[in-house]
mmCIF file of C-alpha atoms in Angstrom:
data_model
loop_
_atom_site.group_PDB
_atom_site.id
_atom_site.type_symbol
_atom_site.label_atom_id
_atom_site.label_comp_id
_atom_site.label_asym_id
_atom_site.label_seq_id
_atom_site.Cartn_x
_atom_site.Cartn_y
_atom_site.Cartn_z
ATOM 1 C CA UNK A 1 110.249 98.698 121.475
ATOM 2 C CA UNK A 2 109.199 95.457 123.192
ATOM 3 C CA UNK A 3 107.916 92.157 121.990
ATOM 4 C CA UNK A 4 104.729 92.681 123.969
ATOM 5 C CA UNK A 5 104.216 96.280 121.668
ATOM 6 C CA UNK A 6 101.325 95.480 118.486
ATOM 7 C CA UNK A 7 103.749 95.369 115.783
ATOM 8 C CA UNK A 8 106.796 94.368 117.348
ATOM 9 C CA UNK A 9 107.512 92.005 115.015
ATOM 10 C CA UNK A 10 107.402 91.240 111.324
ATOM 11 C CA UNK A 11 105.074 88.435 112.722
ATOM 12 C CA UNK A 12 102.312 91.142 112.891
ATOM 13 C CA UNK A 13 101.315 90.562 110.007
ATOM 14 C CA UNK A 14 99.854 87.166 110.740
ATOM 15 C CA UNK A 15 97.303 89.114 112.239
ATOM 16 C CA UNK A 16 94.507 90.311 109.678
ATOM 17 C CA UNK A 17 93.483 93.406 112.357
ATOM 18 C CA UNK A 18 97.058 94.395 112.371
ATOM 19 C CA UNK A 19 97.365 94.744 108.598
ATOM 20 C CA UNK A 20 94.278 95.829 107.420
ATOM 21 C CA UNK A 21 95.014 99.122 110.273
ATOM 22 C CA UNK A 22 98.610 99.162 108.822
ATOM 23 C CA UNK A 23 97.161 99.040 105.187
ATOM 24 C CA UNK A 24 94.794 102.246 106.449
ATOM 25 C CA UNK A 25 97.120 104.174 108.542
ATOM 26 C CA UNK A 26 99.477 103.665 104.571
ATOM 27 C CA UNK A 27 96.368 104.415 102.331
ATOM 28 C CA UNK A 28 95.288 107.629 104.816
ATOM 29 C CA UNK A 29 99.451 109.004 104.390
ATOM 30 C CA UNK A 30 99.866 108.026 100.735
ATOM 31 C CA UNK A 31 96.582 110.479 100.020
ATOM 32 C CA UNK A 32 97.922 113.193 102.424
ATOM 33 C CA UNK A 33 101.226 113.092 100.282
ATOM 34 C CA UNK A 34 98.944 113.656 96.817
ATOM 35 C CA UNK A 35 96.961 116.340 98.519
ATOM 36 C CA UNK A 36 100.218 117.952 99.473
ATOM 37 C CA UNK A 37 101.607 117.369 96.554
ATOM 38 C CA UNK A 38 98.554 119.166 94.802
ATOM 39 C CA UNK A 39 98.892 122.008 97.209
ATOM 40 C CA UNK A 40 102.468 122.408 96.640
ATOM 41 C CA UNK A 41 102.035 122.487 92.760
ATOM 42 C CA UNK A 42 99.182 125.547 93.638
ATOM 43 C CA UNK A 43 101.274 126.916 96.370
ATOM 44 C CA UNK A 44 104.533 127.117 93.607
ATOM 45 C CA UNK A 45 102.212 129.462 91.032
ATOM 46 C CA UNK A 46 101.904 131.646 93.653
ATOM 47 C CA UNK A 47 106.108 132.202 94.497
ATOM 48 C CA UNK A 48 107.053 135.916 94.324
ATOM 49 C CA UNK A 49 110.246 134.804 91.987
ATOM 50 C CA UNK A 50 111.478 131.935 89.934
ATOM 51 C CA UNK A 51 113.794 130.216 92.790
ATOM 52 C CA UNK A 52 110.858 130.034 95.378
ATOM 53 C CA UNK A 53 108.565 128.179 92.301
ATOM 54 C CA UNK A 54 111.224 125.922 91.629
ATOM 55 C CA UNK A 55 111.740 125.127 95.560
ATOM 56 C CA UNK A 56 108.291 124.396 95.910
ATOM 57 C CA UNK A 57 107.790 122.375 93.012
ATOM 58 C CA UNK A 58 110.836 119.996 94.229
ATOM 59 C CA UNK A 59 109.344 119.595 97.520
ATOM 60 C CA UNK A 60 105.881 118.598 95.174
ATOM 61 C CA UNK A 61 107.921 115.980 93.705
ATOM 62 C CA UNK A 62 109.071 114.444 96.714
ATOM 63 C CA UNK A 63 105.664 114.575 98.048
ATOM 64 C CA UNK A 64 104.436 112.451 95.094
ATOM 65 C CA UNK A 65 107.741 110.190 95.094
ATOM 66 C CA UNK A 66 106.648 109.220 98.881
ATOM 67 C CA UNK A 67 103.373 108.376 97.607
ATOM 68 C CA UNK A 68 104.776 106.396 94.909
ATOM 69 C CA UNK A 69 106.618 104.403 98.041
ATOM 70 C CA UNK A 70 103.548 104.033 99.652
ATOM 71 C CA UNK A 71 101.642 103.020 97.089
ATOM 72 C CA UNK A 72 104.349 100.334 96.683
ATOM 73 C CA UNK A 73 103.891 99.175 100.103
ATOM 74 C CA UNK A 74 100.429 98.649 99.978
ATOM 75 C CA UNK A 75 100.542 96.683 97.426
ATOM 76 C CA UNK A 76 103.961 94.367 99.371
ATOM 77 C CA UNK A 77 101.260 93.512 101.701
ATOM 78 C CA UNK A 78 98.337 92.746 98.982
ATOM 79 C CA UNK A 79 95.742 95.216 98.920
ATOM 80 C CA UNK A 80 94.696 97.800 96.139
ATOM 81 C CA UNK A 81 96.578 101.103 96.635
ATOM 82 C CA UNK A 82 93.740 103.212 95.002
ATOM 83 C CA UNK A 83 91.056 101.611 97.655
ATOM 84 C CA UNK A 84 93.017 101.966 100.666
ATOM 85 C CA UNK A 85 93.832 105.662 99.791
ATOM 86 C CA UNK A 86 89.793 106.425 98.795
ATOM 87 C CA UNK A 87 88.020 106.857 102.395
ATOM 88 C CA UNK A 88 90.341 109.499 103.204
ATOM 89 C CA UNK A 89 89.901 111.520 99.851
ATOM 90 C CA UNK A 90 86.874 113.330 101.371
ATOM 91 C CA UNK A 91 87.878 114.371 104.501
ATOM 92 C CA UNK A 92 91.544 115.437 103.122
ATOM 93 C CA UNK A 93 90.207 116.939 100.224
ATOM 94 C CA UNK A 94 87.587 119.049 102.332
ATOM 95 C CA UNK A 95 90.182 119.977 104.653
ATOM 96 C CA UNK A 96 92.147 121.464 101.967
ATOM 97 C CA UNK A 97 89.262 123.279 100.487
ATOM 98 C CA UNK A 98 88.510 125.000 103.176
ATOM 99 C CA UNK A 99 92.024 125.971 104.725
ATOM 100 C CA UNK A 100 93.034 127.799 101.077
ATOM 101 C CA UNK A 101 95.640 130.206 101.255
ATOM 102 C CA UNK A 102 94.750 133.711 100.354
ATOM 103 C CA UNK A 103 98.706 134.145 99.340
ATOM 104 C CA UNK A 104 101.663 132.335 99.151
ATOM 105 C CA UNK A 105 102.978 133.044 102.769
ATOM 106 C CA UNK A 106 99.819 131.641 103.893
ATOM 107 C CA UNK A 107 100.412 128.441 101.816
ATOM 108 C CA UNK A 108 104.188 128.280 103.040
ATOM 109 C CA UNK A 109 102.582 128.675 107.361
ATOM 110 C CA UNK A 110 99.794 125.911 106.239
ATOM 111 C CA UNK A 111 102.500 123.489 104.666
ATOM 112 C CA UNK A 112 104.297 124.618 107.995
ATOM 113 C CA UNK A 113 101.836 124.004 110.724
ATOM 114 C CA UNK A 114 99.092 121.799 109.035
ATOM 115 C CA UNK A 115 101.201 119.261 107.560
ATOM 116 C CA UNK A 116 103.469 119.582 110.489
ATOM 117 C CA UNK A 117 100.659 118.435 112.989
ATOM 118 C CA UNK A 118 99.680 115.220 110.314
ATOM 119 C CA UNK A 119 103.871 114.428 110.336
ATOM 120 C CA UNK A 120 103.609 114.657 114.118
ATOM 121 C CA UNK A 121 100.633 112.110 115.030
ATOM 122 C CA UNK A 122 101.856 109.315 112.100
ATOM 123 C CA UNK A 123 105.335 109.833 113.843
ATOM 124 C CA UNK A 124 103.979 108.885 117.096
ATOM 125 C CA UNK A 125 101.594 105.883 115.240
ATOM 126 C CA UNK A 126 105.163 104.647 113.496
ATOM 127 C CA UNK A 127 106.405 104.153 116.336
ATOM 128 C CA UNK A 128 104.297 101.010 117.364
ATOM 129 C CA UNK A 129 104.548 98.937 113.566
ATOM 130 C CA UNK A 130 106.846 96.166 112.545
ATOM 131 C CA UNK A 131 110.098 97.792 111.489
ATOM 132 C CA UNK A 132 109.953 98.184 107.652
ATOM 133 C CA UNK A 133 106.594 100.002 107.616
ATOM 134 C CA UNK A 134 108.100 102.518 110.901
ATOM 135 C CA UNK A 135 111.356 103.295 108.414
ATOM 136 C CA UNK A 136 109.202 103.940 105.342
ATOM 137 C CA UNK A 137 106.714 105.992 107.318
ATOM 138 C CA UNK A 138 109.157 107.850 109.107
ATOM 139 C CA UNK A 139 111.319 108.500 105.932
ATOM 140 C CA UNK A 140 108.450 109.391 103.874
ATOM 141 C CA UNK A 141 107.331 112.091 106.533
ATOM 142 C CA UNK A 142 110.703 113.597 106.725
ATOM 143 C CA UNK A 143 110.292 117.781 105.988
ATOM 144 C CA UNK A 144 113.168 118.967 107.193
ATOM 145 C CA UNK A 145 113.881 120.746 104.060
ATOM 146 C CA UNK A 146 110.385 122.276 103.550
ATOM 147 C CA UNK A 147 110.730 123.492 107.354
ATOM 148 C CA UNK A 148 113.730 125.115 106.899
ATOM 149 C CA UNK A 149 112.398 126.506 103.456
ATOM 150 C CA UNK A 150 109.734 128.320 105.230
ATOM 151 C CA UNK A 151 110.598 129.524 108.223
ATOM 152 C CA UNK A 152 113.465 131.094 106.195
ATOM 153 C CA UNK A 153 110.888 132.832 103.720
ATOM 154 C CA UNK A 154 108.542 133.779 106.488
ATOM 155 C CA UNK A 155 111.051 135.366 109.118
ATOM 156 C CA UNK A 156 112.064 137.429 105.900
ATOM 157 C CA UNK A 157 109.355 138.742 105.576
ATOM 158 C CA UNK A 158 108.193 139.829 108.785
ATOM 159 C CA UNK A 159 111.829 141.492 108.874
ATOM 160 C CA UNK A 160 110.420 143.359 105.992
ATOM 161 C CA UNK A 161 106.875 144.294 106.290
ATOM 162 C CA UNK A 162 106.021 143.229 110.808
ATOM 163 C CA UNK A 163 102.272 143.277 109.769
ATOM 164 C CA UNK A 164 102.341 140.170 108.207
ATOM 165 C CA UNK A 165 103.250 138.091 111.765
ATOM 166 C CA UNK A 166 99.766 139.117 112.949
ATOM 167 C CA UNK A 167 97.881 137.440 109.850
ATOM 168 C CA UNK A 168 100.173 134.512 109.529
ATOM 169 C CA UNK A 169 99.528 133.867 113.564
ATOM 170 C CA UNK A 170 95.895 133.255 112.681
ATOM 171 C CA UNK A 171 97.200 129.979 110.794
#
């Protein structure tokens, strides 16, 4: 990153523009880590067996500990968690109401490829803030093990039943 990048610096933040869009970009992925963290919670009552509900309510509770850091940030840089998190509820919240899984391999392919694409385009944004907002964003948005988690469950079970590939493609 250069100098002449916005948020090159820690100096940013002498610009009001700069932080009030770093304040939304942190209020917009602290919300999308409760709404995951909701979905996850659903998602786990849904697990065929005991392992898969505990799986999926750890990765819930590191969705809601990233919010928690979030949340924390907002507040380093003086604004009210709880407003900069509340234009986003709708639009989230609608999202998630109307992509419901019928079943939990359709939850596992919507945490998969829904969340994925969200990780994706704040990655990209990351890369142009000052540097302690990039690491917490790009820590916070780390899924590695919730990737691995699924494809692993949903390879197995298009092994077993090769029906199942066609509806989860739809996602």
């Amino acid at each position: 990153m250069t100098e002449s990048q916005p948020g090159a610096s820690k100096g940013a933040f002498a610009d009001a523009a700069y932080t009030e869009a770093v304040i939304d970009l942190l209020g917009t992925i602290a919300y999308g880590a409760l709404a995951a963290f909701d979905q996850l919670a659903q998602d786990a009552k849904l697990a065929p067996g005991l392992a898969d509900k505990v799986a999926l309510s750890s990765m819930a509770g590191g969705e809601f500990s990233h919010m928690s850091s979030l949340l924390a940030r907002i507040e380093e840089l003086g604004a009210d968690p709880y407003a900069a998190m509340e234009p986003f509820r709708v639009a989230l919240d609608e999202f998630h109401a109307r992509t419901t899984p019928a079943d939990w391999y359709e939850g596992l392919v919507k945490a998969f490829v829904g969340d994925g694409l969200a990780r994706d385009f704040y990655r990209e944004i990351a890369a142009y803030l000052d540097p302690d907002t990039r690491a917490l964003i790009t820590d916070v948005l780390d899924d590695s093990q919730r990737s691995a988690f699924v494809v692993d469950k949903v390879r197995a079970a298009m092994a077993a039943d090769h029906r199942l590939g066609g509806r989860l493609a739809l996602w």
